[in-house]
Coordinates of C-alpha atoms in Angstrom, one line a residue:
Chain A
M1 CA -0.4 0.6 0.1
M2 CA 0.8 3.5 -0.5
T3 CA 1.5 5.8 2.5
E4 CA 0.0 9.3 2.1
H5 CA 3.0 10.5 1.2
T6 CA 4.0 8.5 -1.9
V7 CA 0.3 8.3 -3.4
K8 CA 1.5 12.8 -2.8
A9 CA 4.8 12.0 -5.0
F10 CA 3.5 9.9 -7.0
D11 CA 0.5 12.4 -8.0
E12 CA 3.7 14.4 -8.2
D13 CA 5.1 12.6 -10.5
I14 CA 2.6 11.8 -12.9
T15 CA 1.7 15.4 -13.4
R16 CA 5.3 15.3 -14.5
L17 CA 5.8 12.8 -17.0
R18 CA 2.1 13.9 -18.3
G19 CA 3.7 17.7 -18.7
I20 CA 7.0 16.9 -20.5
I21 CA 5.0 14.5 -22.8
A22 CA 3.2 18.0 -23.3
E23 CA 5.7 19.7 -24.1
M24 CA 6.4 16.7 -26.5
G25 CA 3.6 17.3 -28.8
G26 CA 3.7 21.0 -29.1
L27 CA 7.4 20.9 -30.4
A28 CA 5.8 18.1 -32.7
E29 CA 3.7 19.9 -33.8
V30 CA 5.2 23.6 -34.5
A31 CA 8.3 20.8 -35.7
I32 CA 5.0 20.2 -38.8
Q33 CA 4.0 23.7 -39.0
D34 CA 7.1 24.9 -39.8
A35 CA 8.1 22.2 -42.0
M36 CA 5.5 23.2 -44.1
Q37 CA 6.8 26.9 -43.7
A38 CA 9.7 26.4 -44.5
L39 CA 8.6 23.8 -47.1
V40 CA 5.3 26.7 -48.8
S41 CA 8.1 29.7 -49.2
A42 CA 11.1 27.4 -49.1
D43 CA 12.9 28.6 -46.3
E44 CA 15.7 26.7 -45.7
D45 CA 17.1 28.2 -42.8
L46 CA 14.0 28.1 -40.8
A47 CA 13.5 24.2 -42.2
R48 CA 17.3 23.5 -40.9
Q49 CA 15.4 25.5 -37.9
V50 CA 13.7 22.1 -37.3
V51 CA 16.2 19.6 -38.4
E52 CA 18.1 21.1 -35.5
R53 CA 15.8 21.3 -33.1
D54 CA 14.7 17.3 -33.3
V55 CA 16.9 17.2 -31.1
K56 CA 14.7 18.4 -27.9
L57 CA 12.8 16.0 -28.3
D58 CA 15.3 13.2 -28.4
K59 CA 16.2 14.5 -25.0
L60 CA 12.3 14.7 -23.9
E61 CA 11.9 11.2 -24.9
S62 CA 15.2 10.2 -22.3
E63 CA 13.8 12.2 -19.8
V64 CA 10.4 10.7 -19.7
D65 CA 12.4 7.2 -19.9
E66 CA 14.6 7.7 -16.9
L67 CA 11.3 9.7 -14.8
A68 CA 9.0 6.9 -15.6
V69 CA 11.8 4.4 -14.6
R70 CA 12.5 6.1 -11.2
V71 CA 8.6 6.0 -10.4
I72 CA 8.3 2.6 -10.7
A73 CA 11.2 2.3 -9.0
L74 CA 10.6 4.2 -6.1
R75 CA 6.8 4.1 -6.1
A76 CA 5.9 0.4 -6.9
P77 CA 2.6 2.1 -8.9
M78 CA 0.1 -1.4 -8.9
A79 CA -3.1 -1.2 -11.2
D80 CA -3.9 1.6 -13.1
D81 CA -0.9 4.0 -12.0
L82 CA 1.1 2.2 -13.2
R83 CA -0.5 1.2 -16.8
E84 CA -0.2 5.1 -17.2
V85 CA 3.7 5.3 -16.0
I86 CA 3.8 2.3 -19.3
A87 CA 1.2 4.2 -21.3
A88 CA 4.0 7.3 -20.6
L89 CA 6.6 4.9 -22.3
K90 CA 5.3 4.3 -25.2
I91 CA 3.6 7.5 -26.0
G92 CA 7.1 9.4 -25.0
G93 CA 8.4 6.7 -27.8
V94 CA 5.5 8.0 -30.5
V95 CA 5.6 11.2 -30.6
E96 CA 9.6 11.5 -30.4
R97 CA 9.3 9.5 -33.9
I98 CA 5.6 11.6 -35.5
G99 CA 9.4 14.7 -35.0
D100 CA 11.7 11.9 -37.0
Y101 CA 8.8 12.4 -39.5
A102 CA 8.9 16.6 -39.2
K103 CA 12.8 16.7 -39.0
N104 CA 12.5 14.0 -43.0
I105 CA 10.3 16.9 -44.5
A106 CA 12.0 19.6 -43.5
K107 CA 15.7 17.9 -45.3
R108 CA 13.5 17.3 -47.9
V109 CA 12.4 21.4 -49.1
G110 CA 16.4 22.2 -50.5
R111 CA 16.0 19.2 -53.4
I112 CA 12.7 21.0 -54.5
E113 CA 12.5 23.0 -57.6
G114 CA 10.2 25.0 -59.6
R115 CA 8.0 24.9 -56.7
K116 CA 4.9 27.0 -59.1
R117 CA 4.3 24.2 -61.5
F118 CA 2.8 22.0 -58.6
E119 CA -0.5 21.9 -57.7
P120 CA 0.0 19.5 -54.4
L121 CA 1.4 21.8 -53.3
T122 CA -1.4 23.5 -51.7
L123 CA -2.9 20.1 -50.9
I124 CA 0.3 19.1 -48.7
P125 CA -0.2 22.0 -46.6
A126 CA -3.6 21.3 -46.1
M127 CA -2.9 17.9 -45.7
A128 CA -0.3 18.7 -43.0
E129 CA -2.9 21.2 -41.2
V130 CA -5.2 17.5 -40.6
A131 CA -1.8 15.5 -39.7
A132 CA -0.6 18.6 -36.8
E133 CA -3.8 19.2 -35.6
M134 CA -4.3 15.0 -35.0
V135 CA -0.9 14.8 -32.9
H136 CA -2.6 18.7 -31.3
D137 CA -5.8 17.0 -29.8
V138 CA -4.7 13.2 -29.4
L139 CA -2.0 15.1 -27.2
T140 CA -4.7 16.8 -25.8
A141 CA -7.1 14.1 -25.6
Y142 CA -3.7 12.4 -23.1
A143 CA -3.9 15.2 -20.5
A144 CA -7.9 15.3 -20.1
R145 CA -7.9 11.5 -20.0
D146 CA -11.0 11.9 -22.8
P147 CA -11.9 8.9 -25.0
V148 CA -14.0 10.4 -27.1
L149 CA -11.8 13.0 -28.2
A150 CA -9.2 9.7 -28.9
R151 CA -11.6 8.7 -30.5
E152 CA -12.6 11.3 -33.4
V153 CA -9.3 12.1 -33.9
I154 CA -9.3 8.2 -35.1
Q155 CA -11.3 9.5 -36.9
R156 CA -10.1 11.8 -38.6
D157 CA -6.9 9.5 -40.0
D158 CA -9.4 8.6 -42.7
K159 CA -8.8 12.3 -44.4
V160 CA -5.0 12.5 -43.3
D161 CA -5.4 9.6 -45.8
A162 CA -7.6 10.4 -48.7
F163 CA -5.1 13.6 -48.9
Y164 CA -2.4 11.6 -49.4
D165 CA -4.3 9.1 -52.4
S166 CA -5.4 12.2 -53.7
I167 CA -1.4 14.0 -54.0
F168 CA -0.4 10.8 -55.3
R169 CA -2.4 10.4 -58.2
N170 CA -1.7 14.0 -59.1
L171 CA 2.2 13.6 -58.5
V172 CA 2.0 10.8 -60.1
S173 CA 0.4 11.9 -64.7
H174 CA 2.6 16.2 -63.2
M175 CA 5.9 12.9 -63.8
V176 CA 4.1 11.3 -66.5
E177 CA 3.8 14.7 -67.8
N178 CA 7.2 16.5 -67.1
P179 CA 9.7 13.9 -66.8
A180 CA 11.9 17.1 -65.7
T181 CA 10.6 17.6 -62.7
I182 CA 10.4 14.4 -61.9
S183 CA 12.8 14.4 -58.7
S184 CA 11.1 17.3 -57.4
A185 CA 7.9 15.1 -57.6
A186 CA 9.6 11.7 -55.9
Q187 CA 10.8 14.9 -53.0
L188 CA 6.5 15.6 -52.6
L189 CA 5.5 11.6 -53.3
F190 CA 8.6 11.1 -49.7
I191 CA 6.9 14.5 -47.3
A192 CA 3.4 13.3 -47.8
R193 CA 4.3 9.3 -46.9
N194 CA 5.9 11.1 -44.2
L195 CA 2.7 12.9 -42.9
E196 CA 0.6 10.3 -43.6
R197 CA 2.7 8.2 -41.3
I198 CA 2.5 10.7 -38.8
G199 CA -1.5 10.2 -38.9
D200 CA -1.6 7.3 -38.7
H201 CA 0.9 7.0 -35.6
A202 CA -1.2 9.9 -33.7
T203 CA -3.6 7.2 -34.8
N204 CA -1.6 5.0 -32.0
V205 CA -1.6 7.3 -29.7
A206 CA -5.2 8.4 -30.0
E207 CA -5.6 4.0 -29.4
M208 CA -3.0 3.9 -26.2
V209 CA -5.3 7.1 -25.0
H210 CA -8.6 5.2 -24.5
Y211 CA -6.8 1.9 -23.8
A212 CA -5.3 4.4 -20.5
A213 CA -9.0 5.8 -19.9
T214 CA -11.2 3.0 -20.6
G215 CA -9.0 -0.7 -20.1
T216 CA -10.5 -1.2 -23.5
Y217 CA -9.9 -0.4 -27.0
P218 CA -11.4 1.6 -29.9
P219 CA -13.8 0.3 -31.3
E220 CA -13.1 -0.9 -34.8
E221 CA -13.8 1.8 -36.8
R222 CA -10.6 2.4 -37.9
D223 CA -10.9 -1.0 -40.0
H224 CA -12.9 0.4 -42.1
D225 CA -10.3 2.4 -43.6
A226 CA -7.0 1.3 -42.1
Chain B
M1 CA 25.6 -1.9 -6.8
M2 CA 23.9 -5.4 -7.9
T3 CA 25.3 -8.4 -6.0
E4 CA 26.4 -11.5 -8.2
H5 CA 23.0 -13.4 -7.4
T6 CA 20.5 -10.4 -8.4
V7 CA 22.6 -10.0 -12.1
K8 CA 22.4 -14.0 -12.4
A9 CA 19.0 -13.2 -11.9
F10 CA 18.8 -9.6 -14.2
D11 CA 19.9 -12.3 -16.6
E12 CA 17.1 -14.6 -16.6
D13 CA 14.8 -11.9 -16.6
I14 CA 15.7 -10.1 -19.9
T15 CA 16.6 -13.9 -21.5
R16 CA 12.5 -14.4 -20.7
L17 CA 12.0 -10.6 -21.8
R18 CA 13.7 -11.1 -25.2
G19 CA 12.0 -14.4 -25.6
I20 CA 8.7 -13.1 -25.1
I21 CA 9.0 -10.6 -27.6
A22 CA 11.4 -12.9 -30.3
E23 CA 7.8 -15.3 -29.7
M24 CA 6.0 -11.8 -30.1
G25 CA 8.1 -11.5 -33.6
G26 CA 7.4 -15.3 -35.0
L27 CA 3.3 -14.6 -34.1
A28 CA 3.4 -11.7 -36.1
E29 CA 5.2 -13.2 -38.7
V30 CA 3.1 -15.4 -39.5
A31 CA 0.1 -13.4 -39.1
I32 CA 0.9 -12.0 -42.4
Q33 CA 1.6 -15.0 -44.1
D34 CA -1.5 -16.6 -43.3
A35 CA -3.0 -13.6 -44.1
M36 CA -2.0 -13.8 -47.6
Q37 CA -2.6 -16.9 -48.4
A38 CA -6.2 -16.4 -47.2
L39 CA -6.4 -13.2 -49.1
V40 CA -5.0 -14.9 -52.4
S41 CA -7.2 -18.2 -51.8
A42 CA -10.2 -16.6 -50.5
D43 CA -9.9 -18.9 -47.8
E44 CA -12.1 -16.8 -44.4
D45 CA -11.9 -19.2 -42.5
L46 CA -8.3 -18.7 -42.1
A47 CA -8.4 -15.4 -41.7
R48 CA -10.7 -15.7 -39.1
Q49 CA -8.0 -17.7 -37.4
V50 CA -5.4 -14.5 -37.9
V51 CA -8.0 -12.2 -36.1
E52 CA -8.8 -15.0 -32.9
R53 CA -5.4 -15.5 -33.0
D54 CA -4.5 -11.6 -32.7
V55 CA -5.3 -12.1 -28.9
K56 CA -2.8 -13.5 -27.9
L57 CA -0.7 -11.0 -29.3
D58 CA -1.9 -8.0 -27.0
K59 CA -2.1 -11.0 -23.8
L60 CA 2.1 -11.3 -24.4
E61 CA 2.7 -7.3 -24.9
S62 CA 0.9 -7.4 -21.9
E63 CA 3.4 -9.8 -20.2
V64 CA 6.2 -7.6 -21.5
D65 CA 4.9 -5.2 -20.0
E66 CA 4.5 -7.4 -16.7
L67 CA 8.2 -8.7 -16.1
A68 CA 9.7 -5.2 -17.6
V69 CA 8.1 -3.5 -14.2
R70 CA 9.3 -6.1 -12.4
V71 CA 12.6 -5.6 -13.5
I72 CA 13.2 -2.1 -12.7
A73 CA 11.7 -2.4 -10.1
L74 CA 13.3 -5.3 -7.7
R75 CA 16.1 -5.1 -9.6
A76 CA 16.5 -1.6 -10.1
P77 CA 19.0 -1.8 -13.4
M78 CA 21.2 0.8 -14.4
A79 CA 22.3 1.9 -17.3
D80 CA 23.2 -0.1 -20.2
D81 CA 20.2 -2.6 -18.7
L82 CA 18.2 0.2 -18.0
R83 CA 17.6 0.3 -21.5
E84 CA 17.4 -3.3 -22.7
V85 CA 14.5 -3.0 -20.7
I86 CA 13.0 -0.1 -21.7
A87 CA 14.0 -1.2 -24.7
A88 CA 12.5 -4.6 -24.6
L89 CA 8.7 -2.3 -23.4
K90 CA 9.1 -0.6 -27.3
I91 CA 9.5 -3.1 -28.9
G92 CA 7.0 -5.0 -27.9
G93 CA 4.6 -2.2 -27.9
V94 CA 6.0 -1.9 -32.1
V95 CA 5.6 -6.2 -33.2
E96 CA 1.8 -6.1 -31.0
R97 CA 0.6 -2.9 -33.7
I98 CA 2.0 -5.2 -36.1
G99 CA 0.3 -7.8 -35.1
D100 CA -3.2 -5.6 -35.9
Y101 CA -1.9 -4.5 -39.1
A102 CA -2.3 -8.6 -40.5
K103 CA -5.8 -8.7 -38.7
N104 CA -7.1 -5.7 -40.2
I105 CA -5.2 -7.6 -43.6
A106 CA -7.4 -10.7 -42.8
K107 CA -10.5 -8.9 -41.8
R108 CA -10.8 -7.4 -45.9
V109 CA -10.1 -11.2 -46.3
G110 CA -14.2 -11.7 -47.3
R111 CA -15.0 -8.7 -49.3
I112 CA -13.0 -9.3 -52.2
E113 CA -14.8 -10.0 -54.7
G114 CA -14.1 -10.6 -58.5
R115 CA -10.1 -12.0 -57.3
K116 CA -9.0 -13.4 -61.0
R117 CA -9.0 -9.8 -62.6
F118 CA -7.0 -7.8 -60.2
E119 CA -2.9 -8.1 -60.9
P120 CA -2.4 -6.8 -57.0
L121 CA -2.9 -10.4 -56.1
T122 CA 0.4 -11.0 -56.9
L123 CA 2.0 -7.8 -56.7
I124 CA 0.7 -7.3 -53.3
P125 CA 1.6 -11.3 -51.8
A126 CA 5.2 -10.4 -53.2
M127 CA 4.7 -6.7 -51.1
A128 CA 4.1 -9.0 -47.6
E129 CA 7.3 -11.7 -48.5
V130 CA 9.3 -8.6 -48.2
A131 CA 7.8 -6.5 -45.4
A132 CA 7.0 -10.4 -43.3
E133 CA 11.4 -10.5 -43.9
M134 CA 11.1 -7.7 -42.3
V135 CA 9.3 -8.3 -39.1
H136 CA 11.6 -12.0 -39.6
D137 CA 14.6 -10.4 -40.0
V138 CA 15.3 -7.4 -37.0
L139 CA 13.9 -9.7 -34.5
T140 CA 16.9 -12.1 -35.1
A141 CA 19.0 -8.4 -35.4
Y142 CA 17.4 -7.5 -31.8
A143 CA 18.1 -11.1 -30.6
A144 CA 21.7 -11.1 -31.6
R145 CA 22.7 -7.5 -31.3
D146 CA 23.9 -7.3 -34.7
P147 CA 23.0 -2.9 -35.4
V148 CA 24.7 -3.9 -39.0
L149 CA 21.3 -6.3 -39.1
A150 CA 19.2 -3.4 -38.2
R151 CA 20.7 -1.5 -40.9
E152 CA 19.9 -3.8 -43.1
V153 CA 16.7 -4.4 -42.4
I154 CA 16.2 -0.1 -42.6
Q155 CA 17.3 0.0 -45.8
R156 CA 14.4 -2.8 -47.2
D157 CA 12.1 -0.2 -45.9
D158 CA 12.2 0.9 -49.3
K159 CA 11.5 -1.3 -51.2
V160 CA 8.3 -2.0 -50.0
D161 CA 8.1 1.8 -50.3
A162 CA 8.3 1.1 -54.2
F163 CA 5.3 -2.1 -53.7
Y164 CA 3.5 -0.4 -52.7
D165 CA 3.7 2.5 -55.4
S166 CA 3.3 0.2 -57.8
I167 CA 0.2 -1.0 -56.3
F168 CA -1.6 2.1 -55.7
R169 CA -0.7 3.0 -59.7
N170 CA -2.6 -0.7 -60.8
L171 CA -5.0 -0.5 -58.3
V172 CA -6.2 3.1 -59.7
S173 CA -5.9 2.9 -63.3
H174 CA -8.2 -0.7 -62.2
M175 CA -10.4 1.5 -60.8
V176 CA -11.3 4.0 -63.6
E177 CA -11.1 0.8 -66.2
N178 CA -13.8 -1.2 -64.2
P179 CA -15.9 2.0 -62.2
A180 CA -17.9 -2.0 -60.8
T181 CA -14.7 -3.3 -58.9
I182 CA -13.8 -0.1 -56.6
S183 CA -15.1 -1.6 -54.0
S184 CA -13.1 -4.7 -54.1
A185 CA -10.0 -2.8 -55.8
A186 CA -10.2 0.2 -52.2
Q187 CA -10.2 -3.7 -50.2
L188 CA -6.8 -4.1 -51.9
L189 CA -5.4 -0.5 -51.4
F190 CA -5.6 -0.6 -47.4
I191 CA -4.6 -4.1 -47.6
A192 CA -1.1 -2.8 -49.9
R193 CA -0.7 0.7 -46.9
N194 CA -2.2 -1.9 -44.2
L195 CA 1.5 -3.6 -45.6
E196 CA 3.4 -0.2 -45.8
R197 CA 2.9 0.3 -42.7
I198 CA 3.9 -2.6 -41.3
G199 CA 7.5 -2.3 -43.0
D200 CA 7.5 1.7 -41.2
H201 CA 7.0 -0.9 -38.3
A202 CA 9.8 -2.9 -38.5
T203 CA 12.2 0.1 -39.5
N204 CA 11.2 2.0 -35.7
V205 CA 12.5 -1.2 -34.4
A206 CA 15.4 -2.1 -36.2
E207 CA 16.7 1.3 -35.0
M208 CA 14.9 0.6 -32.0
V209 CA 18.0 -2.8 -32.2
H210 CA 20.5 0.0 -34.2
Y211 CA 20.1 2.2 -30.8
A212 CA 19.9 0.0 -28.0
A213 CA 23.3 -2.2 -29.4
T214 CA 25.1 1.5 -30.5
G215 CA 24.0 3.9 -28.0
T216 CA 23.1 6.2 -31.9
Y217 CA 20.1 5.9 -34.1
P218 CA 21.3 5.1 -37.8
P219 CA 23.0 6.6 -39.7
E220 CA 20.2 8.8 -42.1
E221 CA 19.9 6.2 -44.1
R222 CA 16.0 6.3 -44.6
D223 CA 16.2 9.1 -45.3
H224 CA 17.3 8.8 -48.6
D225 CA 12.6 7.5 -49.0
A226 CA 11.3 7.8 -45.6

C-alpha cells in the first residue's frame, strides 16, 4: 500500500510525466507546421531549424524514460497507476517518432525545384494541417484522459489517407507529363508519405489514450479504412 | 551495485523478456503470411483464425510490460541494462501493432470479389513477403544485438514503399477502367497500405535495435526515401 506521502509524490511524478509529454506534443506540432512553412516558402533556414530542434524531442523522450523508471522503482505503482506510467513510456516513444517525420520533411525542402508548377503544394499543407491537428488533439485527449476525443482523432486519419491518395495520383500524373520534374515530384511524394505516417502514429497514440482511459481498445472504426 | 545473485536473476529476466518478444515476432510474421494465404485463396476460415489469434499478441505484450516493470522495480538496473528493459517495452508495443495490421488485412479477405481480375493479387503477396521478412530479420537483429542487420532491414523499407507505389498506381487505373470493381480494389489498396505500415514499423524497431546495440541512431539512410 502507498502511504499518503507516496500517493502525493506519485501524483506529482505523473503530473510531471504528463507535462513532459505535453511539451513533446507541442514541439512535434510546431515542427510539422514549421516544416510546412519552410516547404511552401522555400525557407531553408527555417528547415534547418526544424532539423536542429529535433534533438530537443530526443532529450525529452529520454527524460520521460528516466522519470518513468524512477517512478516504477521508487513508488512501485500498481494497476491503473502502473498502466499510466507504461502508457507514458510508449506515448513518449511515438511522439518522438512523429518529430522524426517532421524532421525528414524539413530535410527535403532544399531539394525541390520549380515549386510554382506543383498543385500538391497547396494540398500538402492542407494535409499537414489535419495531421498537426491530430497530434495536437490526441495530446489534449491524453492530458484530459478523454476517450471520446481520442476516438475522434482516430476517425480523422481517414482524411489524412484521402489527402495522401489524391496527392499521390496528382504527382504521378505530373511525373508522366513532366518527366524533367520527377526528382522534385518524388520529394513531394516522400513528404506526403511522412505526413501519412504522422497521422498513423497519432492514431496509435489515440488508441493508447483510449486504452489508458477505459481499459479497452476503441471499437474497430478504423478497420473500415486503415 | 548488483550482487552476483541479482546479476544472474537480471540476466534470466532479460532472457525471458527477449524470449517473449521473439515469440511475438514469430506470431506477427505468421499472421502476415496467413493473412496473405487467406487473401490469395479466399480462405475466410483462415482469415478468421488470424483475427482470433491476435489476442495472443495482446497478451504477450502485457506479459512484456509486467515483466519489464518487475525487473525495474526489483532489480533496479542501471545504464545499459535499463536501456535494454525500456527497449523491450517499446519494441513489444510496436510488434503488437504489426500484428494489428495483419489482423486488419485478414478482416478484409471476405470483402473482395472477382479476385482473378486483379493483377495486384500477385504483387501484394510479394510485397507481404518483403514485409514479413523485415519483421523476421529485425527480430533476429534484436536477438543477436546486431546493428548491421538492423540497418539492412531499414534499407529494405524502400522496397516495400516501391511495391506500395506500384500497387497503388495499378489499382487506381483498374478502378478507372472497371468502376464496378471499385469497392474490391479499395480493399486491396487498404491491404497494401497496411503492409506499407508494417514495413515502417519494422523500420522503427530496427532503429531501436540499432540504438540499444550501439547507443546511437543509425545514419540517415532512410532519409533518402522515407
